[in-house]
Short mmCIF file of the N, C-alpha and C atoms (twelve columns), coordinates in Angstrom:
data_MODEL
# 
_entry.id   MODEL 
# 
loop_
_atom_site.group_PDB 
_atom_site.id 
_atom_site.type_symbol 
_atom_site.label_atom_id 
_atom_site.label_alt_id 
_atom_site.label_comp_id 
_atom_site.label_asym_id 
_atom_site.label_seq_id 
_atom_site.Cartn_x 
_atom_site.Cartn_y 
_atom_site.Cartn_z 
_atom_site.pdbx_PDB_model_num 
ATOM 1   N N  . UNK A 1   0.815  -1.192  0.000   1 
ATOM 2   C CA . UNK A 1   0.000  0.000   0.000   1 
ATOM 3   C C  . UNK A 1   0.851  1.244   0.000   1 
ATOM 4   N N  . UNK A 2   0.103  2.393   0.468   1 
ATOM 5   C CA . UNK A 2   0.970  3.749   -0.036  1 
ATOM 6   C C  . UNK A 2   1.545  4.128   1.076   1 
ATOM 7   N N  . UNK A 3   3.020  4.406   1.277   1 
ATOM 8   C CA . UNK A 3   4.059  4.635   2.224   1 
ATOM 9   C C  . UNK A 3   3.483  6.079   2.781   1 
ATOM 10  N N  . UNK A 4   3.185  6.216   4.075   1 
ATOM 11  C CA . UNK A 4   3.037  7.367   4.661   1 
ATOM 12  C C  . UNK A 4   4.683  8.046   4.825   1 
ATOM 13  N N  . UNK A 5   4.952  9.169   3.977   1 
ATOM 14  C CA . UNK A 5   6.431  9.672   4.054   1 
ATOM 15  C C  . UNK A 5   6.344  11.042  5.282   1 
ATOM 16  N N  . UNK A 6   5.350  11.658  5.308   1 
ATOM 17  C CA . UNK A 6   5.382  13.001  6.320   1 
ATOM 18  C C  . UNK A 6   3.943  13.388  7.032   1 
ATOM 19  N N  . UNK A 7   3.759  13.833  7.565   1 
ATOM 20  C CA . UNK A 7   2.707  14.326  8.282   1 
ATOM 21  C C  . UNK A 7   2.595  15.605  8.532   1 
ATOM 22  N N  . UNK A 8   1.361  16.169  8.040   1 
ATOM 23  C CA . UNK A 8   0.914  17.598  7.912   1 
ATOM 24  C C  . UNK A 8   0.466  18.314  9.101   1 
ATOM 25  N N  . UNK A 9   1.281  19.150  9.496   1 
ATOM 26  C CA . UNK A 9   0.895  19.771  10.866  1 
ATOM 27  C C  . UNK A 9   -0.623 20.062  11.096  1 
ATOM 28  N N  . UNK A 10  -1.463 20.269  9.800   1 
ATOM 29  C CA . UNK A 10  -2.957 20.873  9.747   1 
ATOM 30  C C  . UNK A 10  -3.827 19.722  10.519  1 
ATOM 31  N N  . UNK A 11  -3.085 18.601  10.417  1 
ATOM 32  C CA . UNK A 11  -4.205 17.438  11.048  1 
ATOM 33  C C  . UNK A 11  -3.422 16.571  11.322  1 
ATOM 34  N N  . UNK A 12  -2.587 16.753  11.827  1 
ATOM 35  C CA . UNK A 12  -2.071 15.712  12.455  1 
ATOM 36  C C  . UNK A 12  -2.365 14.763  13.777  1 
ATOM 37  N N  . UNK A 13  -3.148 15.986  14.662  1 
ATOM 38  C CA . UNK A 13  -4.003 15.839  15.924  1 
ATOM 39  C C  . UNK A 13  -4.813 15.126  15.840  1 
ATOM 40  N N  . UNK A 14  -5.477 14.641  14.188  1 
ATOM 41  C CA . UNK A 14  -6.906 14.170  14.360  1 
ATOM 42  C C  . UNK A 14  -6.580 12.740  13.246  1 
ATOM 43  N N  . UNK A 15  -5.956 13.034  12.483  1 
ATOM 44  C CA . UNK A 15  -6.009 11.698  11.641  1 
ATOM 45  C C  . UNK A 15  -5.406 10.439  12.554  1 
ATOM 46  N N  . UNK A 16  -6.041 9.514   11.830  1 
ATOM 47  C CA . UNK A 16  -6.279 8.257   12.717  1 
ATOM 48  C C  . UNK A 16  -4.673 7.831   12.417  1 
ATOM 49  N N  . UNK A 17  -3.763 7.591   11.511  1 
ATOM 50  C CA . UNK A 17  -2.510 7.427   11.182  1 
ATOM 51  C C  . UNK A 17  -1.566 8.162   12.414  1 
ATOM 52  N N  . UNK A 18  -1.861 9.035   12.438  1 
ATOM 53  C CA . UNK A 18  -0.859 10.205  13.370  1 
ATOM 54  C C  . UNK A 18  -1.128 10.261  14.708  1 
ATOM 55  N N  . UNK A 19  -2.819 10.089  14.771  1 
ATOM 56  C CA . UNK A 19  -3.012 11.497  16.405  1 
ATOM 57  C C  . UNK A 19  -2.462 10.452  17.740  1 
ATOM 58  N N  . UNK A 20  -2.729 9.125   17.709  1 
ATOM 59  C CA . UNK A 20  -2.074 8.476   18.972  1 
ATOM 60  C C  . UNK A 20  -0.265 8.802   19.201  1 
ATOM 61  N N  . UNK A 21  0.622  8.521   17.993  1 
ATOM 62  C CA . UNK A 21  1.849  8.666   17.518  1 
ATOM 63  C C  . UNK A 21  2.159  10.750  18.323  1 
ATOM 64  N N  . UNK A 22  1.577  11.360  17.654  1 
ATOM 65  C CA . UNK A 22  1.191  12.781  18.632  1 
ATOM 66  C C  . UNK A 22  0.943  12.977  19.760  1 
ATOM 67  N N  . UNK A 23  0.311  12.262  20.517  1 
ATOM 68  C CA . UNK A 23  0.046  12.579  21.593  1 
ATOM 69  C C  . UNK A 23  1.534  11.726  22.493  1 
ATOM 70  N N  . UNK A 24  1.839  10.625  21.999  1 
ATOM 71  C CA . UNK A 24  2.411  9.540   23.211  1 
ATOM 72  C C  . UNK A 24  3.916  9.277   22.227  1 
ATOM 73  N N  . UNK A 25  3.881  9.650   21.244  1 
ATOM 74  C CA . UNK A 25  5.425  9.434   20.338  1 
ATOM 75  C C  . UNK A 25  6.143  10.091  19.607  1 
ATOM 76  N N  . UNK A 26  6.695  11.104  20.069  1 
ATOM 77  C CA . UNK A 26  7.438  12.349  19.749  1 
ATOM 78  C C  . UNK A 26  8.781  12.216  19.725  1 
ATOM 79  N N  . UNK A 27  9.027  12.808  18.430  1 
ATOM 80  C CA . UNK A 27  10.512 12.911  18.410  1 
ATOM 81  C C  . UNK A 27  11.331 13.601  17.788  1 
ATOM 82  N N  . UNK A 28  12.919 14.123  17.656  1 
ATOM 83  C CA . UNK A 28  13.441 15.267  17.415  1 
ATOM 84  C C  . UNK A 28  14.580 14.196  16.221  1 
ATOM 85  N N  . UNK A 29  14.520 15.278  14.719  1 
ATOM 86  C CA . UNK A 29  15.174 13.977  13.602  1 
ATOM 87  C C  . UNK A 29  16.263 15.508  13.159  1 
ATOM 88  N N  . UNK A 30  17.296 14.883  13.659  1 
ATOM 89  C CA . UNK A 30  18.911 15.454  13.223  1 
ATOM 90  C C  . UNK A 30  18.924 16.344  12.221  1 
ATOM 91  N N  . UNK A 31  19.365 17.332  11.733  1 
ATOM 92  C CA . UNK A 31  19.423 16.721  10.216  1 
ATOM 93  C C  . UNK A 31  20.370 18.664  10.024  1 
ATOM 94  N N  . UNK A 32  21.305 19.059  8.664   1 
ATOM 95  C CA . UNK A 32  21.598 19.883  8.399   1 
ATOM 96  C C  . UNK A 32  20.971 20.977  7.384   1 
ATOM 97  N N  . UNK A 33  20.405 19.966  6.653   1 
ATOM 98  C CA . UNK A 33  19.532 20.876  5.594   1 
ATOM 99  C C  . UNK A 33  18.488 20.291  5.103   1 
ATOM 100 N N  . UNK A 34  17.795 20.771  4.202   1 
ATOM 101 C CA . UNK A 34  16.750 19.524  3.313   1 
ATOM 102 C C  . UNK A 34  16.669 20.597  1.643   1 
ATOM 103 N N  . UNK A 35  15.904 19.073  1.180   1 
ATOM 104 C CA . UNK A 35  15.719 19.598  -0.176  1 
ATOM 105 C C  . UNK A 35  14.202 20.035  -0.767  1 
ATOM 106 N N  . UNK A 36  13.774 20.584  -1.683  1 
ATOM 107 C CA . UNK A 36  12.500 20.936  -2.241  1 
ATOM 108 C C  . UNK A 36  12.881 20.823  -4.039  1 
ATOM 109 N N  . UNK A 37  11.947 20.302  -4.827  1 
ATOM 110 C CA . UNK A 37  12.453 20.564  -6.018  1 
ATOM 111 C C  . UNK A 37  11.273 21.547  -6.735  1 
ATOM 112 N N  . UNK A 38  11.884 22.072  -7.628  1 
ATOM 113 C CA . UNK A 38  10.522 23.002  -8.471  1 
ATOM 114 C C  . UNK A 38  10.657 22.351  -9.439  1 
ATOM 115 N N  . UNK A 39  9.160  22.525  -10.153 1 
ATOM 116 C CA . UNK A 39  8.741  22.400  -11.296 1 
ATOM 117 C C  . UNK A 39  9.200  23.567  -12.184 1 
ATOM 118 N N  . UNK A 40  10.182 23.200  -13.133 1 
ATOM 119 C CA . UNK A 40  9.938  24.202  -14.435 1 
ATOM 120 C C  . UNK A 40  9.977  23.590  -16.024 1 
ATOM 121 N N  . UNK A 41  8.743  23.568  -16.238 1 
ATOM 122 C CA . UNK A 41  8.416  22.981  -17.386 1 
ATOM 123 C C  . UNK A 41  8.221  21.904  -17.434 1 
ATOM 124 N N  . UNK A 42  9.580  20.714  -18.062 1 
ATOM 125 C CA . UNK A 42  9.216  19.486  -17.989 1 
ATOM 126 C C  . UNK A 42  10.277 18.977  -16.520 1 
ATOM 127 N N  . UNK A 43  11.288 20.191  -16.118 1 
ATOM 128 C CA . UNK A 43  12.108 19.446  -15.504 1 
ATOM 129 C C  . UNK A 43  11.915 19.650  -13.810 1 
ATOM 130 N N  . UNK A 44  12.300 19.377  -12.919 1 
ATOM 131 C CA . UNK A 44  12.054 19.414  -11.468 1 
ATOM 132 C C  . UNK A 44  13.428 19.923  -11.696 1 
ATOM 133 N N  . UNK A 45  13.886 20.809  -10.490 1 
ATOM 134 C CA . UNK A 45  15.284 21.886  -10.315 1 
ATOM 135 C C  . UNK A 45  15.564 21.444  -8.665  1 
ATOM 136 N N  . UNK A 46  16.114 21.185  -8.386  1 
ATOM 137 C CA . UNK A 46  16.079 20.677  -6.914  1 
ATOM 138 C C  . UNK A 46  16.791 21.875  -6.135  1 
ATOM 139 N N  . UNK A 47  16.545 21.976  -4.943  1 
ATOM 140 C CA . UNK A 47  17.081 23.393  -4.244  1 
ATOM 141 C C  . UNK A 47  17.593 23.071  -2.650  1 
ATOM 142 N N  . UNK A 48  18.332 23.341  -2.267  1 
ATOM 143 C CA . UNK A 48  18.589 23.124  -0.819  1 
ATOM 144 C C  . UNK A 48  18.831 24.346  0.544   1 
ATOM 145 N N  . UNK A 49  17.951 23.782  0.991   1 
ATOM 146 C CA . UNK A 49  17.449 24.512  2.272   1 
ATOM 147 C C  . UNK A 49  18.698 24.452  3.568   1 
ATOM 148 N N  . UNK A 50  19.412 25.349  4.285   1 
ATOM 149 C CA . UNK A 50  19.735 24.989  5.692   1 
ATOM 150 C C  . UNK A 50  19.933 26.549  6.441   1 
ATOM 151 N N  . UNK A 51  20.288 26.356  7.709   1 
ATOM 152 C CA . UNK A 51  20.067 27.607  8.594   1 
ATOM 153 C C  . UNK A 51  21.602 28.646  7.711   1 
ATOM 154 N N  . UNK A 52  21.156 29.577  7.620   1 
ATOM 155 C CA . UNK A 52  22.381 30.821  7.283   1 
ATOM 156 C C  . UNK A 52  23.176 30.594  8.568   1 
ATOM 157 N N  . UNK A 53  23.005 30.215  9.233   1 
ATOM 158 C CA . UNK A 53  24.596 30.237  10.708  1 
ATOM 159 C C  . UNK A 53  24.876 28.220  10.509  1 
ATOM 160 N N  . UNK A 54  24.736 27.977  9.260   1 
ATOM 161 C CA . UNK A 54  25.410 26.546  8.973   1 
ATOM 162 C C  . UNK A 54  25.235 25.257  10.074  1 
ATOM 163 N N  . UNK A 55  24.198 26.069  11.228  1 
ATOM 164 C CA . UNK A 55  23.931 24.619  12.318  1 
ATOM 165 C C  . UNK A 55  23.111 23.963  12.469  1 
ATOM 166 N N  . UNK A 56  23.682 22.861  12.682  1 
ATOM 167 C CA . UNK A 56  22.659 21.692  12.424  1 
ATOM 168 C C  . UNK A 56  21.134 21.952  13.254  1 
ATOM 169 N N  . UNK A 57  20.168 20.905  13.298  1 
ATOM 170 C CA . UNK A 57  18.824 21.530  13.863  1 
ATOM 171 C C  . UNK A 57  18.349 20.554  13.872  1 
ATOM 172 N N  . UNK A 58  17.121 20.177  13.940  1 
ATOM 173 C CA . UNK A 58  16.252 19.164  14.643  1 
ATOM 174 C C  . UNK A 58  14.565 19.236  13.944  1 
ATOM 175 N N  . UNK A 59  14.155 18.331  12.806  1 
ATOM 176 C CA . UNK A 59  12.558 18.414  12.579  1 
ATOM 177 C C  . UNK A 59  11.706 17.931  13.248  1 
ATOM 178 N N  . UNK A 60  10.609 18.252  13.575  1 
ATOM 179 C CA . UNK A 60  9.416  17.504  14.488  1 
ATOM 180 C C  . UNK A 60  9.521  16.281  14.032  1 
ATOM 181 N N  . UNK A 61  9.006  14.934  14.428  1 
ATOM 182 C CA . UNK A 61  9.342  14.093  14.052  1 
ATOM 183 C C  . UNK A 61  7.975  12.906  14.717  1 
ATOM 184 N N  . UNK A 62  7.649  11.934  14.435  1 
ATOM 185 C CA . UNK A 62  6.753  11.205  15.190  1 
ATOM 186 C C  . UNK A 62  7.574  9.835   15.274  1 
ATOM 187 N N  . UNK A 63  7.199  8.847   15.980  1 
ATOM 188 C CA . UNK A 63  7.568  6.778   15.488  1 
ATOM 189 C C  . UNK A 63  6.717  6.460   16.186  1 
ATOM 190 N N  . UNK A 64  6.807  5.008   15.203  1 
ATOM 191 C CA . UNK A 64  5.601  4.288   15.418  1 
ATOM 192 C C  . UNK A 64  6.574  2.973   15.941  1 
ATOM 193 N N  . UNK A 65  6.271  1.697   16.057  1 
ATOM 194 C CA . UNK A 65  6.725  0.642   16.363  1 
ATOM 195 C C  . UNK A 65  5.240  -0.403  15.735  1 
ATOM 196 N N  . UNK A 66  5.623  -1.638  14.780  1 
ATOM 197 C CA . UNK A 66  3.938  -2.472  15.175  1 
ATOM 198 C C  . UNK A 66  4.612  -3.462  14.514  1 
ATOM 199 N N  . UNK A 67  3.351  -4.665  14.020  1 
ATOM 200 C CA . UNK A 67  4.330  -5.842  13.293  1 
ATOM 201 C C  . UNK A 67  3.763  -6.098  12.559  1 
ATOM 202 N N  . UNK A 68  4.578  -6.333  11.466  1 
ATOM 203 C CA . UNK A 68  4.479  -6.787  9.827   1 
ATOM 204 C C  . UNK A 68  3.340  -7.864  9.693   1 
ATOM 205 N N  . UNK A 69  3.039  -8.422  8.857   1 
ATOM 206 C CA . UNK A 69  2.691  -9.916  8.538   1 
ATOM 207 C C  . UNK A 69  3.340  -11.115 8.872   1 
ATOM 208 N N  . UNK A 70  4.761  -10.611 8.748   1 
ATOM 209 C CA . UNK A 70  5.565  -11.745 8.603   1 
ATOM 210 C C  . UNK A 70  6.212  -11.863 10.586  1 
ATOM 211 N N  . UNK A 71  5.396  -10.980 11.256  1 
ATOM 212 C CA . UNK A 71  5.474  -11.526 12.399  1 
ATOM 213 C C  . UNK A 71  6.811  -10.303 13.044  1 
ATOM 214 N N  . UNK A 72  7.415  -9.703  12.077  1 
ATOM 215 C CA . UNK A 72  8.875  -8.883  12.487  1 
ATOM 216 C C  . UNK A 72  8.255  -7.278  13.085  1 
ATOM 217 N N  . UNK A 73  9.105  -7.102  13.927  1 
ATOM 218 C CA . UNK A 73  8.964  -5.765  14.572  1 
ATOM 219 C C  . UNK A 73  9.224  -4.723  13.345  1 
ATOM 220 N N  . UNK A 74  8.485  -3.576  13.104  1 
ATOM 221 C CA . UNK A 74  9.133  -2.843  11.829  1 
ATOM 222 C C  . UNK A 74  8.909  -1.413  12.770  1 
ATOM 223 N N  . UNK A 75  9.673  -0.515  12.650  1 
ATOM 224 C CA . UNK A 75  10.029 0.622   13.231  1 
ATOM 225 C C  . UNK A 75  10.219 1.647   12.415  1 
ATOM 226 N N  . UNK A 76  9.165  2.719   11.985  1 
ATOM 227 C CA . UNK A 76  8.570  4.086   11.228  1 
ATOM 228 C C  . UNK A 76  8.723  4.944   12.242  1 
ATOM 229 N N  . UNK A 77  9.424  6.265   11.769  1 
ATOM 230 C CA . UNK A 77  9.293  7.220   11.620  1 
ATOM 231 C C  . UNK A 77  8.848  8.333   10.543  1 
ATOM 232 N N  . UNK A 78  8.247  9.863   10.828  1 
ATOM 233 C CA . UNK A 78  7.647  10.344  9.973   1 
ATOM 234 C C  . UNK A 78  8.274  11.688  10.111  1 
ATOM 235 N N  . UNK A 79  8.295  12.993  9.309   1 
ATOM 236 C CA . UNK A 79  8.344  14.371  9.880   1 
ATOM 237 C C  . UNK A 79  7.394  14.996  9.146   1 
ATOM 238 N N  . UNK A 80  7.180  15.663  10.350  1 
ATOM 239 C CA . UNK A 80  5.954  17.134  10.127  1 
ATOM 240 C C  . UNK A 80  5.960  17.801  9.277   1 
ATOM 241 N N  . UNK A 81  5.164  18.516  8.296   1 
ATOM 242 C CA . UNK A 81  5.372  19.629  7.417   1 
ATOM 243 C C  . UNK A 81  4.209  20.439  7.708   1 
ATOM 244 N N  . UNK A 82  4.415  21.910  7.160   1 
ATOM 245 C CA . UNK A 82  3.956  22.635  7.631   1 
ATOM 246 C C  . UNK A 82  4.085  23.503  6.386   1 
ATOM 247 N N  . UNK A 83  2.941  24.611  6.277   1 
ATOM 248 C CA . UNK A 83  3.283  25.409  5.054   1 
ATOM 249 C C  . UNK A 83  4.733  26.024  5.354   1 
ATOM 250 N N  . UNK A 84  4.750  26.870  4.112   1 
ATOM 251 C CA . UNK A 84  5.813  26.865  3.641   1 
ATOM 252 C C  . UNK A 84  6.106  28.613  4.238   1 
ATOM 253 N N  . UNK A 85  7.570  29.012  4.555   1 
ATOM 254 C CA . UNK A 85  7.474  30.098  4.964   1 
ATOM 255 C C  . UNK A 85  7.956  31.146  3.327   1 
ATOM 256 N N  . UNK A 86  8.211  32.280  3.761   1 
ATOM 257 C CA . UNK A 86  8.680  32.927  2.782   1 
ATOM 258 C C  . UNK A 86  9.637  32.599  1.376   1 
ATOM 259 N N  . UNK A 87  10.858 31.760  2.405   1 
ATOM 260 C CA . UNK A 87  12.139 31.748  1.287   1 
ATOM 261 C C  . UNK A 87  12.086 30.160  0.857   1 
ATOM 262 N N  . UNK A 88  11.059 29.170  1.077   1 
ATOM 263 C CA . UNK A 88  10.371 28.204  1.120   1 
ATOM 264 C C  . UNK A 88  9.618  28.428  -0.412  1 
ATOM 265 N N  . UNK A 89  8.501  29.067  -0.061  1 
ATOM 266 C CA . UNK A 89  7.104  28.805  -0.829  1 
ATOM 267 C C  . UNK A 89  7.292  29.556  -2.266  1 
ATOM 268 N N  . UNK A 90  8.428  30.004  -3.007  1 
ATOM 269 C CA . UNK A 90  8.839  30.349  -3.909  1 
ATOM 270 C C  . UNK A 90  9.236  28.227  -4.863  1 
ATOM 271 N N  . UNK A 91  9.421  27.649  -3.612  1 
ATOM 272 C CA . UNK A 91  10.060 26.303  -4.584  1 
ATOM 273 C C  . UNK A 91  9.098  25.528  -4.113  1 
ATOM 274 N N  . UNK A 92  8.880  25.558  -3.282  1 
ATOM 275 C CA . UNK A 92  7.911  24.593  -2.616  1 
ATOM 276 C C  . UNK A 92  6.267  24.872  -1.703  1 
ATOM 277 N N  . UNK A 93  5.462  24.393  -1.762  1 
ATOM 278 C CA . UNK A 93  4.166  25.023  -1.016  1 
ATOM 279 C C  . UNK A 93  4.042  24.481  0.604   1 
ATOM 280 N N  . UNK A 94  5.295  23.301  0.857   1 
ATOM 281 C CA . UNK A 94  5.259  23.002  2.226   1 
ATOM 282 C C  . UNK A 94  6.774  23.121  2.792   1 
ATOM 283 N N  . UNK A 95  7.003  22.554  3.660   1 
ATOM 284 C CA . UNK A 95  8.183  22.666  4.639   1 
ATOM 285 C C  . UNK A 95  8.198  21.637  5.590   1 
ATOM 286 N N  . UNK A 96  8.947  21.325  6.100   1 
ATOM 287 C CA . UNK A 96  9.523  20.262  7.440   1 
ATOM 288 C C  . UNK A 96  9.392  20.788  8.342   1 
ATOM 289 N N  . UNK A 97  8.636  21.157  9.215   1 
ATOM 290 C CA . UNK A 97  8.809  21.922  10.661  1 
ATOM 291 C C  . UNK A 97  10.291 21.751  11.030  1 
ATOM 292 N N  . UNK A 98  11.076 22.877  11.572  1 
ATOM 293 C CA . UNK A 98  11.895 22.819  12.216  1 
ATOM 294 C C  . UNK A 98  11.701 23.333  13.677  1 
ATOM 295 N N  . UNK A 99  12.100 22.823  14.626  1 
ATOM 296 C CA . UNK A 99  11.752 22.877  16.006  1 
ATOM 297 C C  . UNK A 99  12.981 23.591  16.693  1 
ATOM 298 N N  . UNK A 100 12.933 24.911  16.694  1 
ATOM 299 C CA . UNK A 100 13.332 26.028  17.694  1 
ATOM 300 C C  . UNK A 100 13.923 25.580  18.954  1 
ATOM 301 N N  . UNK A 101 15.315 25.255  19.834  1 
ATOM 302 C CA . UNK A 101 16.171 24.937  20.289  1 
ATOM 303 C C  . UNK A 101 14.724 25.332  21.847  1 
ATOM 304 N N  . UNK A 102 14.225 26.219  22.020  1 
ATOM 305 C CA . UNK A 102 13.647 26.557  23.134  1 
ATOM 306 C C  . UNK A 102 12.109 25.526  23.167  1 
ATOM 307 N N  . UNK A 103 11.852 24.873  22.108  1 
ATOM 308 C CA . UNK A 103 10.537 24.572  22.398  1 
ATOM 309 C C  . UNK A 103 10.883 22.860  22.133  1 
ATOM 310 N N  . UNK A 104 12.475 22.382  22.036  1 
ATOM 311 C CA . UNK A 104 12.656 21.422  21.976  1 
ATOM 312 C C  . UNK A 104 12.257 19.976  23.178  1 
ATOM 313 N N  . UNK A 105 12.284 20.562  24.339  1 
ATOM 314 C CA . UNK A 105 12.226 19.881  25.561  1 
ATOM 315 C C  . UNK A 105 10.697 19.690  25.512  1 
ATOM 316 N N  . UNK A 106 9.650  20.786  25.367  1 
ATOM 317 C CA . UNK A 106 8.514  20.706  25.380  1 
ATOM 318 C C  . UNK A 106 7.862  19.244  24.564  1 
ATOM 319 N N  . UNK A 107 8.591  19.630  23.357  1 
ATOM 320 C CA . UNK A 107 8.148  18.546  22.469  1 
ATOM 321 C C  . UNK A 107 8.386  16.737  22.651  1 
ATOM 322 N N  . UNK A 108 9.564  16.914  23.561  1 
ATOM 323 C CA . UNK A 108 10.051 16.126  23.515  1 
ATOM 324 C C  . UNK A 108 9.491  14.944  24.868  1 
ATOM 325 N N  . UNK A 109 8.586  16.165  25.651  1 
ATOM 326 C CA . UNK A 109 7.945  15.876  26.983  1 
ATOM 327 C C  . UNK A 109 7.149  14.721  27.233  1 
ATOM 328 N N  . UNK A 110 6.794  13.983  27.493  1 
ATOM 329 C CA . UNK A 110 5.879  12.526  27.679  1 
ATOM 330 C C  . UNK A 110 4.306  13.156  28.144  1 
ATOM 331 N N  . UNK A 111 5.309  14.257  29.574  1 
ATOM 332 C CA . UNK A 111 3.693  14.489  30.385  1 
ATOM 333 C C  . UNK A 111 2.592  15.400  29.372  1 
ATOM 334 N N  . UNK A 112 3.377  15.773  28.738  1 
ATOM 335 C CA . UNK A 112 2.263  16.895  27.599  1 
ATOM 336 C C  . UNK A 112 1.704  16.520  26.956  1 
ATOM 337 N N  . UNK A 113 -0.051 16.600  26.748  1 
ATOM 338 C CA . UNK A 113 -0.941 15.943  26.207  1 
ATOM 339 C C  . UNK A 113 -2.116 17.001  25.421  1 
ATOM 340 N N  . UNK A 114 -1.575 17.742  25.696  1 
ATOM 341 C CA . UNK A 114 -2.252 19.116  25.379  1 
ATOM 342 C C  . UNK A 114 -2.282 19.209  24.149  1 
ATOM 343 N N  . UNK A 115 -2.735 19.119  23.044  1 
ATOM 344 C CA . UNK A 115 -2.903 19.481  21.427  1 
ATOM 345 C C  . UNK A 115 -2.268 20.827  21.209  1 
ATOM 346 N N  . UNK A 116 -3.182 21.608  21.946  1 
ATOM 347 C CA . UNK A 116 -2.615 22.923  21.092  1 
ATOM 348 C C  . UNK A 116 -1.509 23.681  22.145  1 
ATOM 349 N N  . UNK A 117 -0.487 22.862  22.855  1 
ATOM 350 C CA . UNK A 117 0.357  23.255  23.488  1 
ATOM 351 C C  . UNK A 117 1.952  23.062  22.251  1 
ATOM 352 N N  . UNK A 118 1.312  21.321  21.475  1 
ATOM 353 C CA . UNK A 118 1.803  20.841  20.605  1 
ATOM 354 C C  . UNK A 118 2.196  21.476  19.672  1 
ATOM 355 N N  . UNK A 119 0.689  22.154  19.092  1 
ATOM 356 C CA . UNK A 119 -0.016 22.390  17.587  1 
ATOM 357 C C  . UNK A 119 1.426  23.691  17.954  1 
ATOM 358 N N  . UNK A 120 1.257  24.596  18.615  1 
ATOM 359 C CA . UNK A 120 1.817  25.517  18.539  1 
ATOM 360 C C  . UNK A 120 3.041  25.678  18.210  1 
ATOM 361 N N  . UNK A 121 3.892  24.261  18.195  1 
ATOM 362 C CA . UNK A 121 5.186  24.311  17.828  1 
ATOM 363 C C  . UNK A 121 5.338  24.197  16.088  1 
ATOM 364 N N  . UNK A 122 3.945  23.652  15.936  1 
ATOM 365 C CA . UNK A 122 4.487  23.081  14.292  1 
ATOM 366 C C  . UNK A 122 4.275  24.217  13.047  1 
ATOM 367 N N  . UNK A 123 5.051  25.293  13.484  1 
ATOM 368 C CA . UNK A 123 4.900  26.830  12.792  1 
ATOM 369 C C  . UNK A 123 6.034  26.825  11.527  1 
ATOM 370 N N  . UNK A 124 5.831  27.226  10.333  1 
ATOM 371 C CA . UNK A 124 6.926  27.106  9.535   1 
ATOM 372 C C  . UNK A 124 8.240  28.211  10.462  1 
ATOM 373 N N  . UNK A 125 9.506  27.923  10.041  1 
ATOM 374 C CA . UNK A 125 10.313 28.502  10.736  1 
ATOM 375 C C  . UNK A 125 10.703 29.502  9.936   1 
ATOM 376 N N  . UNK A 126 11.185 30.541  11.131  1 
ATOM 377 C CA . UNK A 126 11.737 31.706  10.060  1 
ATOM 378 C C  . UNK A 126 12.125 32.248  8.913   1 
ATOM 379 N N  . UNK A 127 11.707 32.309  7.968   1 
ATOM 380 C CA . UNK A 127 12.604 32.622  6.469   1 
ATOM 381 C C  . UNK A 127 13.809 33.061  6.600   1 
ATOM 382 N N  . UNK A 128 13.868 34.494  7.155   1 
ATOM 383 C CA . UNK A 128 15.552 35.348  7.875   1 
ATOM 384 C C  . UNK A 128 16.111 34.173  8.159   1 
ATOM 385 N N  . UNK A 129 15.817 32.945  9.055   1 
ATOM 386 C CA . UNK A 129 17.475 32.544  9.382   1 
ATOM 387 C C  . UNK A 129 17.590 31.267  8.598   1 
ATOM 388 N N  . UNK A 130 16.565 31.506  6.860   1 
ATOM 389 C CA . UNK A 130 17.499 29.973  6.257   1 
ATOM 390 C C  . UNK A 130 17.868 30.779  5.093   1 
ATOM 391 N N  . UNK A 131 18.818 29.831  4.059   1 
ATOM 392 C CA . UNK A 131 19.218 30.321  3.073   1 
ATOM 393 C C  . UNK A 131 18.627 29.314  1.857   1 
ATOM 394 N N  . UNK A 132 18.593 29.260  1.230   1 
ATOM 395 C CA . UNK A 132 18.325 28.768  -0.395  1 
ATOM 396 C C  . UNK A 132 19.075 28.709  -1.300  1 
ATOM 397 N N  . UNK A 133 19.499 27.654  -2.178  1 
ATOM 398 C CA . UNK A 133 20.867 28.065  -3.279  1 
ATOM 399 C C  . UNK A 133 20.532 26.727  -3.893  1 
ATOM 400 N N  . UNK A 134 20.364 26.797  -5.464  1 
ATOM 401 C CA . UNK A 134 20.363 25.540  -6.232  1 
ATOM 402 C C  . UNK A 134 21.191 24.538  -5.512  1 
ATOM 403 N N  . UNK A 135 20.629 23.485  -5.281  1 
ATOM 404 C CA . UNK A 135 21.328 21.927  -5.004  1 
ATOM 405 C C  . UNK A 135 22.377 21.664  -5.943  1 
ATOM 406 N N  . UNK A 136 23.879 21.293  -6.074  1 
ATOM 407 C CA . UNK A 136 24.844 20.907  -6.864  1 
ATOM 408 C C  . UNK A 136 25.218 19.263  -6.462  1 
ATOM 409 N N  . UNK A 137 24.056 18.216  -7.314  1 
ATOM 410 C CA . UNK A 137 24.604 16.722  -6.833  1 
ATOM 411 C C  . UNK A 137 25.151 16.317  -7.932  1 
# 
């Protein structure tokens, strides 16, 4: 069937895929930059995203744990997206939540059950502190 790759901050609280994983399975996914590709014409242009002060950061993140058919433990993770902010929505119409060094612990909390204590973190992040520059692979 069809691979769930990300989860949309707009409903994440409520869809049956996500909202248990939200409330009780939170998690913070490494990472230095990411990519978005545009459409121009026939070709996709790929572009890469990371913070202008070059440091690494952390996307909202969910996991799951359950078992296959075949009886094996299989272990999913997902990340959040969220519209797209300014220097974003020129290539792309969404974004990866990135999770703000101060609201990291919150997220990361067990006792917090609160939705919109949650919801509130999954804000596109600043435009000012990322940069944009064609991808060179």
């Amino acid at each position: 069937g069809a691979k769930l790759i990300n989860a949309r901050a707009e409903t994440v609280a409520q869809k049956p895929s996500f909202k248990n994983a939200f409330l009780q399975r939170r998690c913070l996914i490494p990472s230095d930059g990411f990519y978005e590709w545009k459409s121009e014409g026939k070709k996709k242009i790929p572009y890469s995203f990371s913070l202008k002060s070059g440091a690494p950061f952390v996307f909202a993140g969910l996991y799951e744990q359950w078992i296959a058919p075949d009886k094996k433990t299989v272990e999913t993770c997902t990340i959040i997206t969220t519209q797209a902010n300014g220097v974003v929505e020129p290539v792309h119409d969404r974004m990866p939540v990135i999770v703000p060094p101060v609201a990291q612990e919150l997220w990361l909390n067990p006792e917090i059950k609160d939705p919109s204590r949650l919801l509130d973190i999954l804000k596109p992040y600043p435009g000012e502190e990322l940069i944009c520059k064609p991808a060179d692979f």
